[in-house]
Amino acid sequence: MIHSNKPHQNRCLLYNQGLMPYLDAHAWQRSLLTQRIHDPSLDDVLILLEHPPVYTLGQGANSDFLKFDIDKSQYNVHRVERGGEVTYHCPGQLVGYPILNLQRYRQDLHWYLRQLEEVIIRVLAVYGLQGERIPAFTGVWLQGRKVAAIGIKVSRWITMHGFALNVCPDMTGFERIVPCGISDKPVGSLAEWIPNITCQEVRFHVAECFAEVFGVEIVESQPEGFFRSE
């Protein structure tokens, strides 16, 4: 169990999953969100997982940022309801989906985005790396390379979608897009600074830093139903 130092903690269930198809994880998030809209007293959730290779576009994303024909694509491409432009997920990238009731924290989306960035910045600090924000952009950068993308959706102050931290992915998938619609700032992964780093070790630090930033008690849990990854 991971504790933060803040009083009056909310519980946050941690679902540590393996590799899960994107649409399965998306349906799972929607289910958790719907449950919490109907019963706001349910505990918050943090899902940590990896996805097989997939491209996703935010609801207002410009498909011109894809460098291939979306109608003839050999790649899985999904347009979803989060904010933000196109991004890429693959094994070696740790994805976090917090399902939080912001009425327990602060009803402010800008605040929430900065908190997610702060989680990643603290994780990088564990490794002696100084993560940075760039004004007018959402995400976290390391020495000018974007290592974490963030895109969220909030319904009745309950969150879904979240962050993606490039730990040790095959970066070639990013070459087929303009990541997050930013053409002049390259993407990077932690493996460039820390050879042999793994998502498995980073998971613990993400959960710990998440607990600190949001002031929650992390309770490792097993999800019910068929949303168990292989």
Short mmCIF file of C-alpha atoms in Angstrom, two decimals:
data_model
loop_
_atom_site.label_atom_id
_atom_site.label_comp_id
_atom_site.label_asym_id
_atom_site.label_seq_id
_atom_site.Cartn_x
_atom_site.Cartn_y
_atom_site.Cartn_z
CA MET A 1 0.00 0.00 0.00
CA ILE A 2 1.38 3.40 -0.94
CA HIS A 3 0.65 6.37 1.27
CA SER A 4 1.06 10.08 0.81
CA ASN A 5 1.72 12.49 3.65
CA LYS A 6 -1.49 14.46 3.24
CA PRO A 7 -4.35 14.07 5.75
CA HIS A 8 -7.91 12.96 4.94
CA GLN A 9 -6.81 10.73 2.12
CA ASN A 10 -9.09 9.35 -0.51
CA ARG A 11 -8.55 5.75 -1.50
CA CYS A 12 -7.44 5.11 -5.06
CA LEU A 13 -7.60 1.57 -6.42
CA LEU A 14 -4.52 0.65 -8.47
CA TYR A 15 -5.14 -1.78 -11.33
CA ASN A 16 -1.73 -2.93 -12.56
CA GLN A 17 -2.36 -4.54 -15.93
CA GLY A 18 -0.12 -5.95 -18.63
CA LEU A 19 -0.61 -5.57 -22.37
CA MET A 20 -4.23 -4.72 -23.19
CA PRO A 21 -5.84 -3.92 -26.58
CA TYR A 22 -6.72 -0.24 -26.79
CA LEU A 23 -10.46 -0.72 -27.36
CA ASP A 24 -10.73 -3.08 -24.37
CA ALA A 25 -9.09 -0.50 -22.13
CA HIS A 26 -11.30 2.24 -23.58
CA ALA A 27 -14.49 0.26 -22.89
CA TRP A 28 -13.23 -0.47 -19.37
CA GLN A 29 -12.63 3.23 -18.69
CA ARG A 30 -16.08 4.14 -19.94
CA SER A 31 -17.61 1.49 -17.70
CA LEU A 32 -15.74 2.76 -14.63
CA LEU A 33 -16.69 6.34 -15.44
CA THR A 34 -20.38 5.49 -15.92
CA GLN A 35 -20.44 3.62 -12.60
CA ARG A 36 -19.01 6.67 -10.84
CA ILE A 37 -21.42 9.08 -12.48
CA HIS A 38 -24.24 6.94 -11.08
CA ASP A 39 -22.52 6.45 -7.70
CA PRO A 40 -20.02 9.26 -6.94
CA SER A 41 -19.07 7.58 -3.65
CA LEU A 42 -17.11 4.84 -5.45
CA ASP A 43 -13.34 4.85 -4.99
CA ASP A 44 -11.10 6.53 -7.52
CA VAL A 45 -9.04 4.30 -9.81
CA LEU A 46 -5.61 4.41 -11.46
CA ILE A 47 -5.06 1.92 -14.30
CA LEU A 48 -1.47 1.29 -15.41
CA LEU A 49 -0.94 -0.76 -18.56
CA GLU A 50 0.68 -1.04 -21.98
CA HIS A 51 -0.99 -1.23 -25.38
CA PRO A 52 -0.18 -3.14 -28.56
CA PRO A 53 0.77 -0.71 -31.38
CA VAL A 54 -2.10 1.74 -32.01
CA TYR A 55 -2.67 5.33 -33.11
CA THR A 56 -5.34 7.47 -31.46
CA LEU A 57 -6.73 10.88 -32.34
CA GLY A 58 -8.50 13.27 -29.99
CA GLN A 59 -12.04 14.27 -30.85
CA GLY A 60 -10.92 17.47 -32.57
CA ALA A 61 -7.62 16.11 -33.88
CA ASN A 62 -6.44 16.95 -37.39
CA SER A 63 -5.94 13.80 -39.48
CA ASP A 64 -3.35 15.72 -41.52
CA PHE A 65 -0.95 14.88 -38.71
CA LEU A 66 -1.05 11.25 -39.88
CA LYS A 67 1.60 10.52 -42.49
CA PHE A 68 -0.44 7.67 -43.98
CA ASP A 69 -3.91 7.24 -45.48
CA ILE A 70 -6.25 6.56 -42.59
CA ASP A 71 -8.69 4.76 -44.93
CA LYS A 72 -6.03 2.35 -46.20
CA SER A 73 -4.06 1.97 -43.03
CA GLN A 74 -2.33 -1.22 -41.98
CA TYR A 75 -2.22 0.24 -38.48
CA ASN A 76 -4.95 0.35 -35.87
CA VAL A 77 -6.30 3.92 -35.70
CA HIS A 78 -9.05 5.10 -33.34
CA ARG A 79 -10.63 8.53 -32.85
CA VAL A 80 -11.71 8.93 -29.23
CA GLU A 81 -13.26 11.56 -27.01
CA ARG A 82 -10.11 12.85 -25.28
CA GLY A 83 -8.56 16.21 -25.99
CA GLY A 84 -5.34 16.54 -27.95
CA GLU A 85 -4.01 15.54 -31.34
CA VAL A 86 -2.70 12.22 -32.67
CA THR A 87 -0.52 10.00 -30.51
CA TYR A 88 1.00 6.54 -30.65
CA HIS A 89 0.90 3.74 -28.08
CA CYS A 90 2.99 0.57 -28.08
CA PRO A 91 4.68 -1.86 -25.69
CA GLY A 92 7.38 -0.17 -23.65
CA GLN A 93 5.20 2.91 -23.15
CA LEU A 94 3.54 3.04 -19.73
CA VAL A 95 -0.01 4.37 -19.98
CA GLY A 96 -1.92 5.68 -16.97
CA TYR A 97 -5.69 6.10 -16.90
CA PRO A 98 -6.88 7.86 -13.72
CA ILE A 99 -10.63 7.66 -13.11
CA LEU A 100 -10.88 10.43 -10.53
CA ASN A 101 -13.80 12.38 -9.14
CA LEU A 102 -12.38 15.90 -9.28
CA GLN A 103 -15.03 17.10 -6.83
CA ARG A 104 -12.78 15.46 -4.21
CA TYR A 105 -9.79 17.50 -5.37
CA ARG A 106 -10.32 20.64 -7.41
CA GLN A 107 -12.88 21.29 -10.15
CA ASP A 108 -10.31 22.79 -12.48
CA LEU A 109 -9.12 21.04 -15.65
CA HIS A 110 -5.96 23.14 -15.98
CA TRP A 111 -5.04 22.26 -12.42
CA TYR A 112 -5.64 18.58 -13.17
CA LEU A 113 -3.41 18.64 -16.28
CA ARG A 114 -0.62 20.31 -14.29
CA GLN A 115 -0.99 17.65 -11.58
CA LEU A 116 -0.57 14.86 -14.13
CA GLU A 117 2.54 16.61 -15.44
CA GLU A 118 3.81 16.90 -11.87
CA VAL A 119 3.44 13.13 -11.38
CA ILE A 120 5.69 12.49 -14.39
CA ILE A 121 8.18 15.20 -13.36
CA ARG A 122 8.52 13.54 -9.95
CA VAL A 123 9.00 10.12 -11.53
CA LEU A 124 11.82 11.52 -13.67
CA ALA A 125 13.37 13.11 -10.57
CA VAL A 126 13.64 9.64 -9.03
CA TYR A 127 16.16 8.92 -11.79
CA GLY A 128 17.95 12.23 -11.42
CA LEU A 129 16.32 13.65 -14.55
CA GLN A 130 14.77 17.12 -14.73
CA GLY A 131 11.45 17.01 -16.52
CA GLU A 132 10.20 20.28 -17.94
CA ARG A 133 6.93 21.89 -18.96
CA ILE A 134 6.67 24.06 -22.06
CA PRO A 135 4.14 26.89 -21.77
CA ALA A 136 1.16 26.52 -24.13
CA PHE A 137 1.78 22.77 -24.51
CA THR A 138 0.59 19.90 -22.35
CA GLY A 139 3.05 17.13 -21.51
CA VAL A 140 6.54 16.66 -20.11
CA TRP A 141 9.85 17.19 -21.87
CA LEU A 142 13.42 16.05 -21.18
CA GLN A 143 16.17 18.14 -22.73
CA GLY A 144 13.82 19.30 -25.47
CA ARG A 145 12.37 15.84 -26.23
CA LYS A 146 8.77 15.03 -25.32
CA VAL A 147 8.71 11.91 -23.15
CA ALA A 148 5.11 12.09 -21.84
CA ALA A 149 1.87 12.95 -23.63
CA ILE A 150 -1.33 13.83 -21.79
CA GLY A 151 -4.92 13.88 -23.04
CA ILE A 152 -8.04 13.77 -20.91
CA LYS A 153 -11.82 13.66 -20.98
CA VAL A 154 -13.95 14.78 -18.04
CA SER A 155 -17.66 14.04 -17.59
CA ARG A 156 -19.45 15.47 -14.56
CA TRP A 157 -16.01 16.09 -13.06
CA ILE A 158 -15.01 12.44 -13.41
CA THR A 159 -11.89 11.87 -15.49
CA MET A 160 -10.86 9.31 -18.07
CA HIS A 161 -7.95 8.91 -20.50
CA GLY A 162 -4.70 10.24 -19.02
CA PHE A 163 -0.97 10.08 -19.68
CA ALA A 164 1.51 8.03 -21.71
CA LEU A 165 5.17 7.90 -20.63
CA ASN A 166 7.73 6.63 -23.14
CA VAL A 167 9.87 4.29 -21.06
CA CYS A 168 11.50 1.90 -23.55
CA PRO A 169 9.26 1.68 -26.65
CA ASP A 170 10.18 1.05 -30.27
CA MET A 171 10.14 4.69 -31.35
CA THR A 172 9.78 4.02 -35.08
CA GLY A 173 5.97 4.15 -34.80
CA PHE A 174 6.22 7.87 -34.05
CA GLU A 175 7.79 8.47 -37.47
CA ARG A 176 4.40 7.92 -39.15
CA ILE A 177 2.74 10.85 -37.37
CA VAL A 178 3.31 14.41 -36.21
CA PRO A 179 3.10 13.54 -32.51
CA CYS A 180 0.56 15.70 -30.69
CA GLY A 181 0.59 17.97 -33.75
CA ILE A 182 3.99 19.41 -32.75
CA SER A 183 6.32 19.25 -35.74
CA ASP A 184 9.36 21.08 -34.33
CA LYS A 185 9.87 19.21 -31.05
CA PRO A 186 11.04 15.57 -31.19
CA VAL A 187 9.75 12.75 -29.01
CA GLY A 188 12.06 10.78 -26.76
CA SER A 189 12.05 7.88 -24.33
CA LEU A 190 13.63 7.33 -20.92
CA ALA A 191 15.77 4.53 -22.35
CA GLU A 192 17.83 7.21 -24.11
CA TRP A 193 18.97 8.42 -20.69
CA ILE A 194 18.65 5.19 -18.70
CA PRO A 195 19.58 2.07 -20.69
CA ASN A 196 17.79 -1.13 -19.60
CA ILE A 197 14.96 0.75 -17.85
CA THR A 198 11.67 -1.18 -17.84
CA CYS A 199 7.99 -0.33 -17.50
CA GLN A 200 7.79 -2.78 -14.60
CA GLU A 201 10.12 -0.74 -12.40
CA VAL A 202 8.64 2.59 -13.48
CA ARG A 203 5.12 1.46 -12.51
CA PHE A 204 6.01 1.53 -8.83
CA HIS A 205 7.43 5.05 -9.05
CA VAL A 206 4.39 6.29 -11.01
CA ALA A 207 2.01 4.91 -8.37
CA GLU A 208 4.09 6.38 -5.54
CA CYS A 209 4.36 9.83 -7.15
CA PHE A 210 0.64 9.77 -8.05
CA ALA A 211 -0.15 9.13 -4.36
CA GLU A 212 2.04 12.06 -3.32
CA VAL A 213 0.70 14.55 -5.86
CA PHE A 214 -3.00 13.76 -5.37
CA GLY A 215 -2.79 12.97 -1.67
CA VAL A 216 -4.38 9.54 -2.02
CA GLU A 217 -3.89 6.13 -0.47
CA ILE A 218 -3.08 3.68 -3.27
CA VAL A 219 -4.69 0.27 -2.76
CA GLU A 220 -3.48 -2.41 -5.17
CA SER A 221 -6.56 -4.22 -6.46
CA GLN A 222 -7.71 -6.75 -9.03
CA PRO A 223 -10.44 -5.66 -11.45
CA GLU A 224 -13.62 -7.63 -11.68
CA GLY A 225 -15.00 -9.08 -14.89
CA PHE A 226 -13.24 -9.72 -18.19
CA PHE A 227 -10.98 -6.66 -18.13
CA ARG A 228 -7.96 -8.67 -17.10
CA SER A 229 -5.04 -8.41 -19.45
CA GLU A 230 -2.99 -11.38 -20.56
#
